[in-house]
mmCIF file of C-alpha atoms in Angstrom:
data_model
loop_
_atom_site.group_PDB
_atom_site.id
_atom_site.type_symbol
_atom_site.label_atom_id
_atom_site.label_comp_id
_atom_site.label_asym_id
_atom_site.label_seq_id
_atom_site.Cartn_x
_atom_site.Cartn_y
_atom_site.Cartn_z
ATOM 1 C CA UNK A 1 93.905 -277.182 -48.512
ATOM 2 C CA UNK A 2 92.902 -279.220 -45.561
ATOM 3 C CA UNK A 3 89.511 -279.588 -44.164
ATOM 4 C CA UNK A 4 88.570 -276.550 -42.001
ATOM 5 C CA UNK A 5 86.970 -278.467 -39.573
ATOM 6 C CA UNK A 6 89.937 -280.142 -38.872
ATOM 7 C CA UNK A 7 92.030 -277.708 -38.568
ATOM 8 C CA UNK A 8 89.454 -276.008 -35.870
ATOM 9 C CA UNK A 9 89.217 -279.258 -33.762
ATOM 10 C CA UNK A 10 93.008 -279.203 -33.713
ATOM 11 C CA UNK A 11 92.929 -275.325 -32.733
ATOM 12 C CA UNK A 12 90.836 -276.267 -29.985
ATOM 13 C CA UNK A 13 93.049 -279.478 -28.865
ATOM 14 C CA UNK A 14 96.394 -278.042 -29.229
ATOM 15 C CA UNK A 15 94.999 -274.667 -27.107
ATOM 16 C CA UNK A 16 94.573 -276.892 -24.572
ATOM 17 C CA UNK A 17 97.788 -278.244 -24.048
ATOM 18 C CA UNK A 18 98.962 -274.713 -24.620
ATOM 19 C CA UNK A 19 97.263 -273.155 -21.770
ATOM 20 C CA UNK A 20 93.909 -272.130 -23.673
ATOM 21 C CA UNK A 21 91.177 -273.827 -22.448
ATOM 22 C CA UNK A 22 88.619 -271.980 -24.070
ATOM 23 C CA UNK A 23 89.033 -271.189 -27.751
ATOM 24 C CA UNK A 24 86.181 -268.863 -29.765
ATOM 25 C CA UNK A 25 85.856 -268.469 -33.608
ATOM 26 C CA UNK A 26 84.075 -265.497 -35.185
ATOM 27 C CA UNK A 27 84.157 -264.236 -38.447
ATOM 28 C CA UNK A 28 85.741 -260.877 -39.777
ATOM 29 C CA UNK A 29 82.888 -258.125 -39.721
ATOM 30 C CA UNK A 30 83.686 -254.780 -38.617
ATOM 31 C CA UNK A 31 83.086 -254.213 -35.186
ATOM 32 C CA UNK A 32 80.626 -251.256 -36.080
ATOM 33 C CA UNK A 33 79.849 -249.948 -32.256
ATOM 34 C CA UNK A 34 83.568 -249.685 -32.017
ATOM 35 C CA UNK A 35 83.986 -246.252 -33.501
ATOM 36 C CA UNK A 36 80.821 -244.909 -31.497
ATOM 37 C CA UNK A 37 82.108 -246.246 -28.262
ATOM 38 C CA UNK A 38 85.873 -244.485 -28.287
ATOM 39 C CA UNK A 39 84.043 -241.234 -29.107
ATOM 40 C CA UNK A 40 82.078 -241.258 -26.493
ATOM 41 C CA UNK A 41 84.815 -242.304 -24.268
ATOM 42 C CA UNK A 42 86.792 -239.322 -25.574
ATOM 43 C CA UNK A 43 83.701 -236.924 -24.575
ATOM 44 C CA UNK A 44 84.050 -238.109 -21.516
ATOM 45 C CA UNK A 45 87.312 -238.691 -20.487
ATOM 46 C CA UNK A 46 90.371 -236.095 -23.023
ATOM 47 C CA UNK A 47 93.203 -239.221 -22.153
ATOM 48 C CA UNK A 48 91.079 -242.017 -23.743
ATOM 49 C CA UNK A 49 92.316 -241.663 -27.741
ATOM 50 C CA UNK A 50 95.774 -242.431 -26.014
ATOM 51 C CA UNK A 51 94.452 -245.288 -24.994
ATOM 52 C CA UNK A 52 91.914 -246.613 -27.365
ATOM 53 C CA UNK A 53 92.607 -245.106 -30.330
ATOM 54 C CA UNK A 54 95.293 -247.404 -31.634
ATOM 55 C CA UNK A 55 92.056 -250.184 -31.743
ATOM 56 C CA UNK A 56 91.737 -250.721 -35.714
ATOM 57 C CA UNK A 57 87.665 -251.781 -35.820
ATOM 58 C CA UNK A 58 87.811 -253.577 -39.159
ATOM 59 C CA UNK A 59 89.804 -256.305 -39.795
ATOM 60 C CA UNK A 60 90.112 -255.990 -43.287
ATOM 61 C CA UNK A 61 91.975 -253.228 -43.074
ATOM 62 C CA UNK A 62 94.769 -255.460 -41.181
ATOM 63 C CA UNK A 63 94.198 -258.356 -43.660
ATOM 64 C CA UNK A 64 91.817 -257.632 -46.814
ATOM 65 C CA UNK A 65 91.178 -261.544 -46.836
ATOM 66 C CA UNK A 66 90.448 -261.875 -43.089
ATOM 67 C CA UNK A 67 87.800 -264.659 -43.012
ATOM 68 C CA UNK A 68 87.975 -265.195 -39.459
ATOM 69 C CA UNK A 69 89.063 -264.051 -36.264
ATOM 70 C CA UNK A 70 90.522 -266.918 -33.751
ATOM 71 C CA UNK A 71 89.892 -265.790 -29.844
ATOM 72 C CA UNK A 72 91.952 -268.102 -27.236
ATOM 73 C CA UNK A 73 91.590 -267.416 -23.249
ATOM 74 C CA UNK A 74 94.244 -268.001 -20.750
ATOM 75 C CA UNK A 75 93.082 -267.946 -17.472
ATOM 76 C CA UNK A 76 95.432 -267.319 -14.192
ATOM 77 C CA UNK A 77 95.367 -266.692 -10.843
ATOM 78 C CA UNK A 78 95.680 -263.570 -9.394
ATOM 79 C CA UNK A 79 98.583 -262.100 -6.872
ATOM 80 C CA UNK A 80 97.388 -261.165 -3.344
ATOM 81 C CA UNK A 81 96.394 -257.333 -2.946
ATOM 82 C CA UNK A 82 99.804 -256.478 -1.201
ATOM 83 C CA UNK A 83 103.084 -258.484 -1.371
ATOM 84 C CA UNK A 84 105.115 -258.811 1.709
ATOM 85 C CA UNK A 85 108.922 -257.744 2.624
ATOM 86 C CA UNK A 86 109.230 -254.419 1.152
ATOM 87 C CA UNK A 87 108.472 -255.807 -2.806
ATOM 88 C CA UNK A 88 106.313 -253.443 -4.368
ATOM 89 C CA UNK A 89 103.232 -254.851 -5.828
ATOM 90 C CA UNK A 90 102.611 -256.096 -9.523
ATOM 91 C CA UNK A 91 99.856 -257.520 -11.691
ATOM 92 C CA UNK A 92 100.096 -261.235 -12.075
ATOM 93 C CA UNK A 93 98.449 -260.434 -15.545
ATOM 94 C CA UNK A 94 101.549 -258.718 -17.098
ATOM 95 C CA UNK A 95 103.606 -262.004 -16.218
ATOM 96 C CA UNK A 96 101.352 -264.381 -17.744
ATOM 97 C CA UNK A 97 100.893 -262.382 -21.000
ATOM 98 C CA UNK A 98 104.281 -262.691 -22.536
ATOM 99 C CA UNK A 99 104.184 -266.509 -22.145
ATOM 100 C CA UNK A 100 100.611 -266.604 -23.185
ATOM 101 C CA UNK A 101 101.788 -264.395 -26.094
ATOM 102 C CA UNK A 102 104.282 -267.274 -27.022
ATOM 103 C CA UNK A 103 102.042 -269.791 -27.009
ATOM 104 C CA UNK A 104 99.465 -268.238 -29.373
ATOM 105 C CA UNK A 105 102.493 -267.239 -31.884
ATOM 106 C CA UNK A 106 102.505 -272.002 -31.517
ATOM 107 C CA UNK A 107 98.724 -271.785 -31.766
ATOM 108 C CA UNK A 108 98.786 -269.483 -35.182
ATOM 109 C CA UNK A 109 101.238 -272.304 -36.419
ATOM 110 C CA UNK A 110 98.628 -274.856 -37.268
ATOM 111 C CA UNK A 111 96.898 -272.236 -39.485
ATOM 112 C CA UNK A 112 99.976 -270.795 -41.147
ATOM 113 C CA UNK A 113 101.563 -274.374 -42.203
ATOM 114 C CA UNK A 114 98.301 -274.985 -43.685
ATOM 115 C CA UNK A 115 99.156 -272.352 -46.535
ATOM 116 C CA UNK A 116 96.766 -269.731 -44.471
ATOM 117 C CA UNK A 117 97.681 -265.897 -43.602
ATOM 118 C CA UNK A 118 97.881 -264.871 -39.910
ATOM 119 C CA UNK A 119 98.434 -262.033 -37.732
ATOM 120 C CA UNK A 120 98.693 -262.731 -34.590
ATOM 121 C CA UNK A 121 97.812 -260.405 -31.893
ATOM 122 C CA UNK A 122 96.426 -258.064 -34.434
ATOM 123 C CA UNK A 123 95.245 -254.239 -33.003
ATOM 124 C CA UNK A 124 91.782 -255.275 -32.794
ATOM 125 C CA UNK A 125 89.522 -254.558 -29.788
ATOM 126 C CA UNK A 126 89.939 -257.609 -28.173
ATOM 127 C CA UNK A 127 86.993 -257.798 -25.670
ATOM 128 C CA UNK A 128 84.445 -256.745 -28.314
ATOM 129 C CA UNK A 129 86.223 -260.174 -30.343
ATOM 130 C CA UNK A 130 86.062 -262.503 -27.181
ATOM 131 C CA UNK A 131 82.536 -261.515 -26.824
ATOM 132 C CA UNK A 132 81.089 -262.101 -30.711
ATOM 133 C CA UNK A 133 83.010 -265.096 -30.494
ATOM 134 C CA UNK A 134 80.377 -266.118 -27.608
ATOM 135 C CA UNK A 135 83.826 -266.899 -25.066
ATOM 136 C CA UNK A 136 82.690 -264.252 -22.728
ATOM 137 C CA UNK A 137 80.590 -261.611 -21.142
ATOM 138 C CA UNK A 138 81.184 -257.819 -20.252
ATOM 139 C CA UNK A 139 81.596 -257.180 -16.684
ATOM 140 C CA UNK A 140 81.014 -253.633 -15.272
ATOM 141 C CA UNK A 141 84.380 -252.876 -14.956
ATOM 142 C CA UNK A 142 84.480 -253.192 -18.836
ATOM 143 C CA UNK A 143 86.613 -256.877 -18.623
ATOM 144 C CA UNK A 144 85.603 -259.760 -20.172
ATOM 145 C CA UNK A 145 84.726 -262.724 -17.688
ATOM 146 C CA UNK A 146 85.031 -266.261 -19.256
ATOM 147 C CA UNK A 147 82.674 -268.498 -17.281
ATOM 148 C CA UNK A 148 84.546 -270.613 -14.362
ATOM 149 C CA UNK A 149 87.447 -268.277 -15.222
ATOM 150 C CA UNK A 150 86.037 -264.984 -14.365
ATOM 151 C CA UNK A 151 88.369 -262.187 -15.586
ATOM 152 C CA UNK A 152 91.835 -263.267 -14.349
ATOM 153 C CA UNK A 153 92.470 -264.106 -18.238
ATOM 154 C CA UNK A 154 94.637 -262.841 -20.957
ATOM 155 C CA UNK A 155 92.799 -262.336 -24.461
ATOM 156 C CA UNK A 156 95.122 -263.140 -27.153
ATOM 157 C CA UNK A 157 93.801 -263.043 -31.228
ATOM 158 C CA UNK A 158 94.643 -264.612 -34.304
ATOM 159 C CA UNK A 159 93.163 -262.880 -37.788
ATOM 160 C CA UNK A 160 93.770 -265.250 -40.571
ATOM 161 C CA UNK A 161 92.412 -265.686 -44.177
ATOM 162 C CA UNK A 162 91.229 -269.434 -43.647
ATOM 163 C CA UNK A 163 87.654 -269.848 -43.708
ATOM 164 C CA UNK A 164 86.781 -271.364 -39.893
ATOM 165 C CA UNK A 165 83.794 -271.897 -39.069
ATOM 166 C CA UNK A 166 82.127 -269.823 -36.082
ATOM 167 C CA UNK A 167 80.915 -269.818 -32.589
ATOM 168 C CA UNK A 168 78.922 -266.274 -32.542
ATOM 169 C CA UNK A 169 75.936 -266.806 -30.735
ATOM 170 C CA UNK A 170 73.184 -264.492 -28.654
ATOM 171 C CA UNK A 171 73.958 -263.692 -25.206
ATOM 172 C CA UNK A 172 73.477 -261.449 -22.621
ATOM 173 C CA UNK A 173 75.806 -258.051 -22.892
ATOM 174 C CA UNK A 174 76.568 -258.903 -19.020
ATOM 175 C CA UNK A 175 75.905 -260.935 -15.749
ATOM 176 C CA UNK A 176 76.291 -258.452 -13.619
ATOM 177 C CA UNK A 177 72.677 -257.274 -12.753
ATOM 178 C CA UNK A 178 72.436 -255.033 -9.858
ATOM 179 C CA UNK A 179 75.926 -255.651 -8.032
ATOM 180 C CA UNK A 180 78.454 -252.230 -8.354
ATOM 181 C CA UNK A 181 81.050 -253.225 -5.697
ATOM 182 C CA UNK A 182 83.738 -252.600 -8.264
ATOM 183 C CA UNK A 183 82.229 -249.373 -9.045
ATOM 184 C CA UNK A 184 82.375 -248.522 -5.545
ATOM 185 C CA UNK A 185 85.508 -249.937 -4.675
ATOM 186 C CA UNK A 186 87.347 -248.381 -7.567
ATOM 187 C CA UNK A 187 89.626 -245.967 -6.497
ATOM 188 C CA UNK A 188 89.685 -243.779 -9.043
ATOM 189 C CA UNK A 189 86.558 -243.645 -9.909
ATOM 190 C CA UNK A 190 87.269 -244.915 -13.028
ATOM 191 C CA UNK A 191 84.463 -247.023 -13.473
ATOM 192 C CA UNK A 192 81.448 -244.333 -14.517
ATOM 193 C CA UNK A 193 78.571 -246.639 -16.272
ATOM 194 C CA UNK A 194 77.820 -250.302 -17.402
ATOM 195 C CA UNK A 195 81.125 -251.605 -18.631
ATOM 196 C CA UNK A 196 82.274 -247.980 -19.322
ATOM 197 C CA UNK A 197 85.563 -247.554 -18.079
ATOM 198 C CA UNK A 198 87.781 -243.662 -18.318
ATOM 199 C CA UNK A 199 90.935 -245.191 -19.259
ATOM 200 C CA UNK A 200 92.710 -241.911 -18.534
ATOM 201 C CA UNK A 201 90.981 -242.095 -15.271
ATOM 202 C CA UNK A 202 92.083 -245.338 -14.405
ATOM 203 C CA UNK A 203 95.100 -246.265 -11.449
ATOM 204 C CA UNK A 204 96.856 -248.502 -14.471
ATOM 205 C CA UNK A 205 96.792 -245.558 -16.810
ATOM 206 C CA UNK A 206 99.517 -243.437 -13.969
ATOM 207 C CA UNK A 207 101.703 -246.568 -13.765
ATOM 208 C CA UNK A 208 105.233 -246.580 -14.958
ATOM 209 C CA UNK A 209 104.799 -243.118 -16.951
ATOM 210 C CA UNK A 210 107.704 -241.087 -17.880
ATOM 211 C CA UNK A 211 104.931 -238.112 -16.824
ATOM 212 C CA UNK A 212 104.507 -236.032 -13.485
ATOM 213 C CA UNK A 213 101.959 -238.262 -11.706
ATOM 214 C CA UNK A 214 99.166 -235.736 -9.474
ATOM 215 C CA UNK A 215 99.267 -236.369 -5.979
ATOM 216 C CA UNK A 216 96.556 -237.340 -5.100
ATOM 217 C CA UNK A 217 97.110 -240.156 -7.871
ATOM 218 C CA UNK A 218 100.567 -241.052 -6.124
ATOM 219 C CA UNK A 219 98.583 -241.687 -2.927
ATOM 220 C CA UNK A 220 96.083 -244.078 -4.207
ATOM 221 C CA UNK A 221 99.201 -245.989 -6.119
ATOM 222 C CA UNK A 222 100.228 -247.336 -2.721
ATOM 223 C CA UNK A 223 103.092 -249.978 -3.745
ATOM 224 C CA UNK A 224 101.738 -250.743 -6.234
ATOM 225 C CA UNK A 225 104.330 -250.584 -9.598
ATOM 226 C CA UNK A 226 102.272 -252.071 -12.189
ATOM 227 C CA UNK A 227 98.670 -252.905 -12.348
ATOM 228 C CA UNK A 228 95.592 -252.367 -9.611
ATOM 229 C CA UNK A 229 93.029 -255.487 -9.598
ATOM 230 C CA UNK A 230 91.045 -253.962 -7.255
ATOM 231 C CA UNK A 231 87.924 -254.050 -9.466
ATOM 232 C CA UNK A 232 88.648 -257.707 -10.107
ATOM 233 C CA UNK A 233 89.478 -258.726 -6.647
ATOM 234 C CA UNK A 234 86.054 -257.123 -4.901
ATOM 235 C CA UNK A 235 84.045 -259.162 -7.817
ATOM 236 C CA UNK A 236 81.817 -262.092 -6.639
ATOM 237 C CA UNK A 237 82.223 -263.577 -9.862
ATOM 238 C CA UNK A 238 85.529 -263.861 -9.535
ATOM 239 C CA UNK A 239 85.566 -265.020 -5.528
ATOM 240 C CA UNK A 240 86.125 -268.727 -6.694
ATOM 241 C CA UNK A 241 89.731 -267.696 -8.304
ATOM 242 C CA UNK A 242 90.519 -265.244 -6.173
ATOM 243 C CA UNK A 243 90.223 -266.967 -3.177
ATOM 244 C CA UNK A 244 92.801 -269.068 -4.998
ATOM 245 C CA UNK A 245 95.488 -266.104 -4.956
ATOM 246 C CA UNK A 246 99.505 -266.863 -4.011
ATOM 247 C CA UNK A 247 102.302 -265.152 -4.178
ATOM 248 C CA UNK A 248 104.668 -265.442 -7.118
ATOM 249 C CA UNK A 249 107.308 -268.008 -6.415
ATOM 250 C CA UNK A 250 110.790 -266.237 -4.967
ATOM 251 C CA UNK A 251 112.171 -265.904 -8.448
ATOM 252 C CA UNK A 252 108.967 -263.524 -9.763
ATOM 253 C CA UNK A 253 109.248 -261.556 -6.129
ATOM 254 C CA UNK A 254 112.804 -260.578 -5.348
ATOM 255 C CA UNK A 255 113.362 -258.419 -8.759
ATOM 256 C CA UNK A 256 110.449 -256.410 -7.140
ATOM 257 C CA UNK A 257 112.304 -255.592 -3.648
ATOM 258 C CA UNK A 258 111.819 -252.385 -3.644
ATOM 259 C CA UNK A 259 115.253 -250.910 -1.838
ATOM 260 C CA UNK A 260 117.588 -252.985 -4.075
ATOM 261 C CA UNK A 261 115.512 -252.190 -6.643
ATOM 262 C CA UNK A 262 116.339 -248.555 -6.725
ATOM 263 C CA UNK A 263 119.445 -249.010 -5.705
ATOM 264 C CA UNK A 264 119.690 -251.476 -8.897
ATOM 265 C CA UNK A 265 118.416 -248.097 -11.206
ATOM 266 C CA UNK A 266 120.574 -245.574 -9.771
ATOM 267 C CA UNK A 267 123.561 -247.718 -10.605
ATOM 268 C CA UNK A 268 121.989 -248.892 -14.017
ATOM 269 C CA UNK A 269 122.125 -252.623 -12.836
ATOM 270 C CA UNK A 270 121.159 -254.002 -16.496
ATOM 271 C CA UNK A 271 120.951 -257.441 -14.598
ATOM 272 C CA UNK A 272 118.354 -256.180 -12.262
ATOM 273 C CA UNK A 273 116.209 -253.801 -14.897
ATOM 274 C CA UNK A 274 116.819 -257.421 -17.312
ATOM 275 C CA UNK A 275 115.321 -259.225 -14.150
ATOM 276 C CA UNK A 276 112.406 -257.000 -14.079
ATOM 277 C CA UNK A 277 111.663 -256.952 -17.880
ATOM 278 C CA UNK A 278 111.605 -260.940 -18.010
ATOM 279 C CA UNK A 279 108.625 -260.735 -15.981
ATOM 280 C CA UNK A 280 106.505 -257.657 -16.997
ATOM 281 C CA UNK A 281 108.139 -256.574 -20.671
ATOM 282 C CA UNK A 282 111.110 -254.137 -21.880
ATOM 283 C CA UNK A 283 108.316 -251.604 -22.800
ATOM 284 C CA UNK A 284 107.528 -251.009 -18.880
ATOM 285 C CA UNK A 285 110.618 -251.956 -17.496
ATOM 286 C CA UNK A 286 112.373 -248.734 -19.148
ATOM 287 C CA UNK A 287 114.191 -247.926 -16.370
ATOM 288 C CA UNK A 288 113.265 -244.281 -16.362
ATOM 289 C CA UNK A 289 109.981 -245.407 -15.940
ATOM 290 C CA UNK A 290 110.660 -247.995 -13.720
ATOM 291 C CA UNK A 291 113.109 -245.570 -11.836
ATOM 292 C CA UNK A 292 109.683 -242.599 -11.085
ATOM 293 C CA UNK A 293 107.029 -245.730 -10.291
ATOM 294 C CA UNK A 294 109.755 -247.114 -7.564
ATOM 295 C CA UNK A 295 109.849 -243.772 -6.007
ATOM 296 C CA UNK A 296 106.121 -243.305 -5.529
ATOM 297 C CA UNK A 297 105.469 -246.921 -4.277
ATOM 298 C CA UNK A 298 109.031 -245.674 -1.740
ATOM 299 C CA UNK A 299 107.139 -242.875 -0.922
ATOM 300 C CA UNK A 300 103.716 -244.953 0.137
ATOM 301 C CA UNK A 301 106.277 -247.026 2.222
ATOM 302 C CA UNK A 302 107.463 -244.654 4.508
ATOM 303 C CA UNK A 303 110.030 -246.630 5.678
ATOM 304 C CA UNK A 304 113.156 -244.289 6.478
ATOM 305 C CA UNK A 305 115.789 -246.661 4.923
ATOM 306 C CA UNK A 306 115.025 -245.364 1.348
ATOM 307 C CA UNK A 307 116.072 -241.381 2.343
ATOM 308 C CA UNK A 308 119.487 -242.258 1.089
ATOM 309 C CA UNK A 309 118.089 -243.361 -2.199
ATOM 310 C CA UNK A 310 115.965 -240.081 -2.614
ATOM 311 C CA UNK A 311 118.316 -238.086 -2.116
ATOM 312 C CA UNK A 312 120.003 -239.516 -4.836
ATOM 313 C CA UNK A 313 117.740 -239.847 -7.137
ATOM 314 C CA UNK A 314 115.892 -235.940 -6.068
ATOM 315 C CA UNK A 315 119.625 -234.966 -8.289
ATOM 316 C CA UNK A 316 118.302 -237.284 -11.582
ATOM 317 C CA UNK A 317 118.153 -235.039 -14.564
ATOM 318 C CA UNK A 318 114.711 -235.983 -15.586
ATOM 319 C CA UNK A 319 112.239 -233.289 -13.981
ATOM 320 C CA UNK A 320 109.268 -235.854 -12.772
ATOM 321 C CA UNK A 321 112.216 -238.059 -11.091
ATOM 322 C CA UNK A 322 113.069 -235.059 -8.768
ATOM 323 C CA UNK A 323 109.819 -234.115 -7.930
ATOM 324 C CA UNK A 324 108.387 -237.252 -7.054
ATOM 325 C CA UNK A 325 111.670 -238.037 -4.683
ATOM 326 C CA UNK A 326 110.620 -235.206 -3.138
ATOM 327 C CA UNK A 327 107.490 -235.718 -2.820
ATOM 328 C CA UNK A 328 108.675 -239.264 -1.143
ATOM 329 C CA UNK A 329 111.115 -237.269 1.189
ATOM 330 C CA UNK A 330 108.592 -235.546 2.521
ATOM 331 C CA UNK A 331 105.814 -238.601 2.867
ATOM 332 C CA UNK A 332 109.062 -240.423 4.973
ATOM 333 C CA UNK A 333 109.800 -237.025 6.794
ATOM 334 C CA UNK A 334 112.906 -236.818 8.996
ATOM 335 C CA UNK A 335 116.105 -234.117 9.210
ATOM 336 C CA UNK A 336 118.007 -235.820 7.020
ATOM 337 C CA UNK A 337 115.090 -235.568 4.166
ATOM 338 C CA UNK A 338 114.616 -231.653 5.344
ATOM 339 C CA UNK A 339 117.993 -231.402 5.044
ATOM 340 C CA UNK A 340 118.438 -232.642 1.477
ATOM 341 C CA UNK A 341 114.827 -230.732 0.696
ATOM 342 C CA UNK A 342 116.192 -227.767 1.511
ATOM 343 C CA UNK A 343 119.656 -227.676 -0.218
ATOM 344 C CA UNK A 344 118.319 -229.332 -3.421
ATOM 345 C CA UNK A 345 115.978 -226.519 -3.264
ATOM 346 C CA UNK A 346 118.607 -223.566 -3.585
ATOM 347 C CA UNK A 347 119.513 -225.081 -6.894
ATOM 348 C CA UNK A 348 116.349 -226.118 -8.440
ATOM 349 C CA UNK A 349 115.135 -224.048 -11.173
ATOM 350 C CA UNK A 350 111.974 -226.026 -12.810
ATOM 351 C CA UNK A 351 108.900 -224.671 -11.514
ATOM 352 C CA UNK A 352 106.995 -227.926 -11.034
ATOM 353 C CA UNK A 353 109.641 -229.640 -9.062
ATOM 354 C CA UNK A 354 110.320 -226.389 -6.933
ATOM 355 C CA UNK A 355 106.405 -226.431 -6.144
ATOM 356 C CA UNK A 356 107.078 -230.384 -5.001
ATOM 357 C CA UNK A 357 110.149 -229.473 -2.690
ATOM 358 C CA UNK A 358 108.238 -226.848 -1.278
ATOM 359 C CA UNK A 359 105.190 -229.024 -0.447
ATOM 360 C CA UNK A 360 107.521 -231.730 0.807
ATOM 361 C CA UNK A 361 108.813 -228.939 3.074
ATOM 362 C CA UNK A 362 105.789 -227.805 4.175
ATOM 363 C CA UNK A 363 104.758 -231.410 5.273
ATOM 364 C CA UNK A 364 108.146 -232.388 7.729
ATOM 365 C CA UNK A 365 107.678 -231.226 11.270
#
């Protein structure tokens, strides 16, 4: 087999043109602390194993020949903090992923044709990899920040059996010293120690779930539909990209107008839910899930052209549908939301969606 070296200076080149300007090797230990940490997380916070507990902490019991672990970091930059026009709001990190996802299946290529095993993307705990690798440090919000990149990266992994030599080096745990601004800023107060993050705690965790979202939860979603940033934005680390922030280009924005949106669910417009999934995956644009998340981010709105839509969609058959458009008919308010309230009300018989009609009630004038 070729020269390992080679093949890693060609890893490194080839990332480049691929979008991966910074490219870590580490070698295939168990990630011991791993274990430790999701307990302690679980102590803390009953939603984390839904979260975390998929994380497998040795690779060897992905690959028993796993020799090395190959880290690659895409960097991006970041949406503004509220989109314009009635779109609701979405992570410019769950666009870039799939492509970046793409690329590294291109990147794993050079190993694999080699006569090497891979597994690309493999459930490993990603930021723990990035930072043994030596690509990266913990921030308090628990992401990884990449030098000039901060964190407005994707972490993508390769496992393979080929013997590549590695970059683990000492460094500090974090650069964050004294600063807490995202720990104060967080919303959700998510954010409860050095890098320890709640993930059932967290804004993201709420986003496009088939579940009842609380309402005080709904509130701090905004319009928001799919990721939160708000840790990364505050960041003074990051202030060099995030200065940088734009708007997605027209054909990333319109799927995300909010109105024809809904409008596009209620009818089961596969061309619009196919529109949507393109940019942020099938697995969140489900369009049950995508159906409740529109509603809420309708409901922080308050605009009185989506009443026509909630009243439609208060009649869905999926419990958690109905009570969040009436939650959202009574944030908007008006007679023609009472109205509906009240007769959907007569003929609702589960107890959590009566208990949101009533509320709603109880809030129009």
């Amino acid at each position: 087999m070729e020269n390992v070296d080679i093949i890693k200076a060609e890893l490194i080149g080839q990332g480049k043109r691929l979008g991966f300007p910074l490219i870590g090797f580490t070698d295939a230990r168990p990630f011991d602390l791993w274990p430790e940490a999701v307990e302690g997380r679980k102590k803390a916070d009953s939603r984390a194993e839904k979260f975390l507990g998929r994380l497998i902490p040795d690779p060897k019991d992905l690959m028993p020949e796993a020799r090395a672990i190959v880290v690659a970091i895409h960097p991006y930059l970041p949406y503004p903090g509220e989109f314009p026009g009635g779109k609701a709001r979405y992570s410019a990190h769950y666009a870039e992923y799939p492509e970046a996802r793409k690329a590294v299946e291109e990147l794993a290529g050079i190993i694999s044709r080699r006569g090497y095993k891979v597994i690309v993307e493999p459930p490993l705990p990603a930021k723990a990899v990035a930072y043994r690798a030596g690509v990266g440090t913990f921030g308090k919000n628990g992401l990884i920040y990449a030098g000039e990149y901060g964190s407005w990266l994707t972490l993508h992994l390769i496992l393979t059996d080929a013997p590549l030599p590695c970059d683990s080096q000492p460094q500090a745990l974090s650069l964050c010293g004294g600063c807490n601004r995202c720990r104060q800023a967080c919303p959700a107060n998510a954010i409860v120690d050095d890098g320890v993050v709640l993930p059932g705690r967290c804004l993201r965790a709420y986003m496009l779930s088939s579940e009842l979202v609380p309402v005080d939860v709904r509130e701090k979603l905004g319009t928001r539909l799919l990721g939160c940033d708000i840790c990364q934005m505050v960041c003074p680390r990051n202030n060099r990209i995030t200065r940088q922030a734009r708007l997605p280009e027209d054909g990333r924005l319109q799927p995300f107008d909010l109105y024809a949106l809904i409008g596009a669910l209620i009818e089961n417009d596969k061309e619009s839910i196919e529109a949507v999934a393109s940019l942020i995956g099938k697995n969140y644009a489900r369009p049950q899930r995508l159906l409740s998340g529109a509603i809420i981010a309708a409901g922080n709105f308050r605009q009185p052209q989506f009443v026509p839509l909630l009243i439609k969609t208060l009649k869905h058959p999926h419990p958690p549908i109905r009570a969040h458009s009436a939650w959202a008919l009574g944030k908007i308010g008006g007679k023609e939301a009472m109205e509906a309230l009240a007769y959907a009300l007569k003929g609702e018989t589960d107890e959590r969606v009566i208990r949101e009609i009533e509320g709603a009630l109880g809030t129009i004038n």
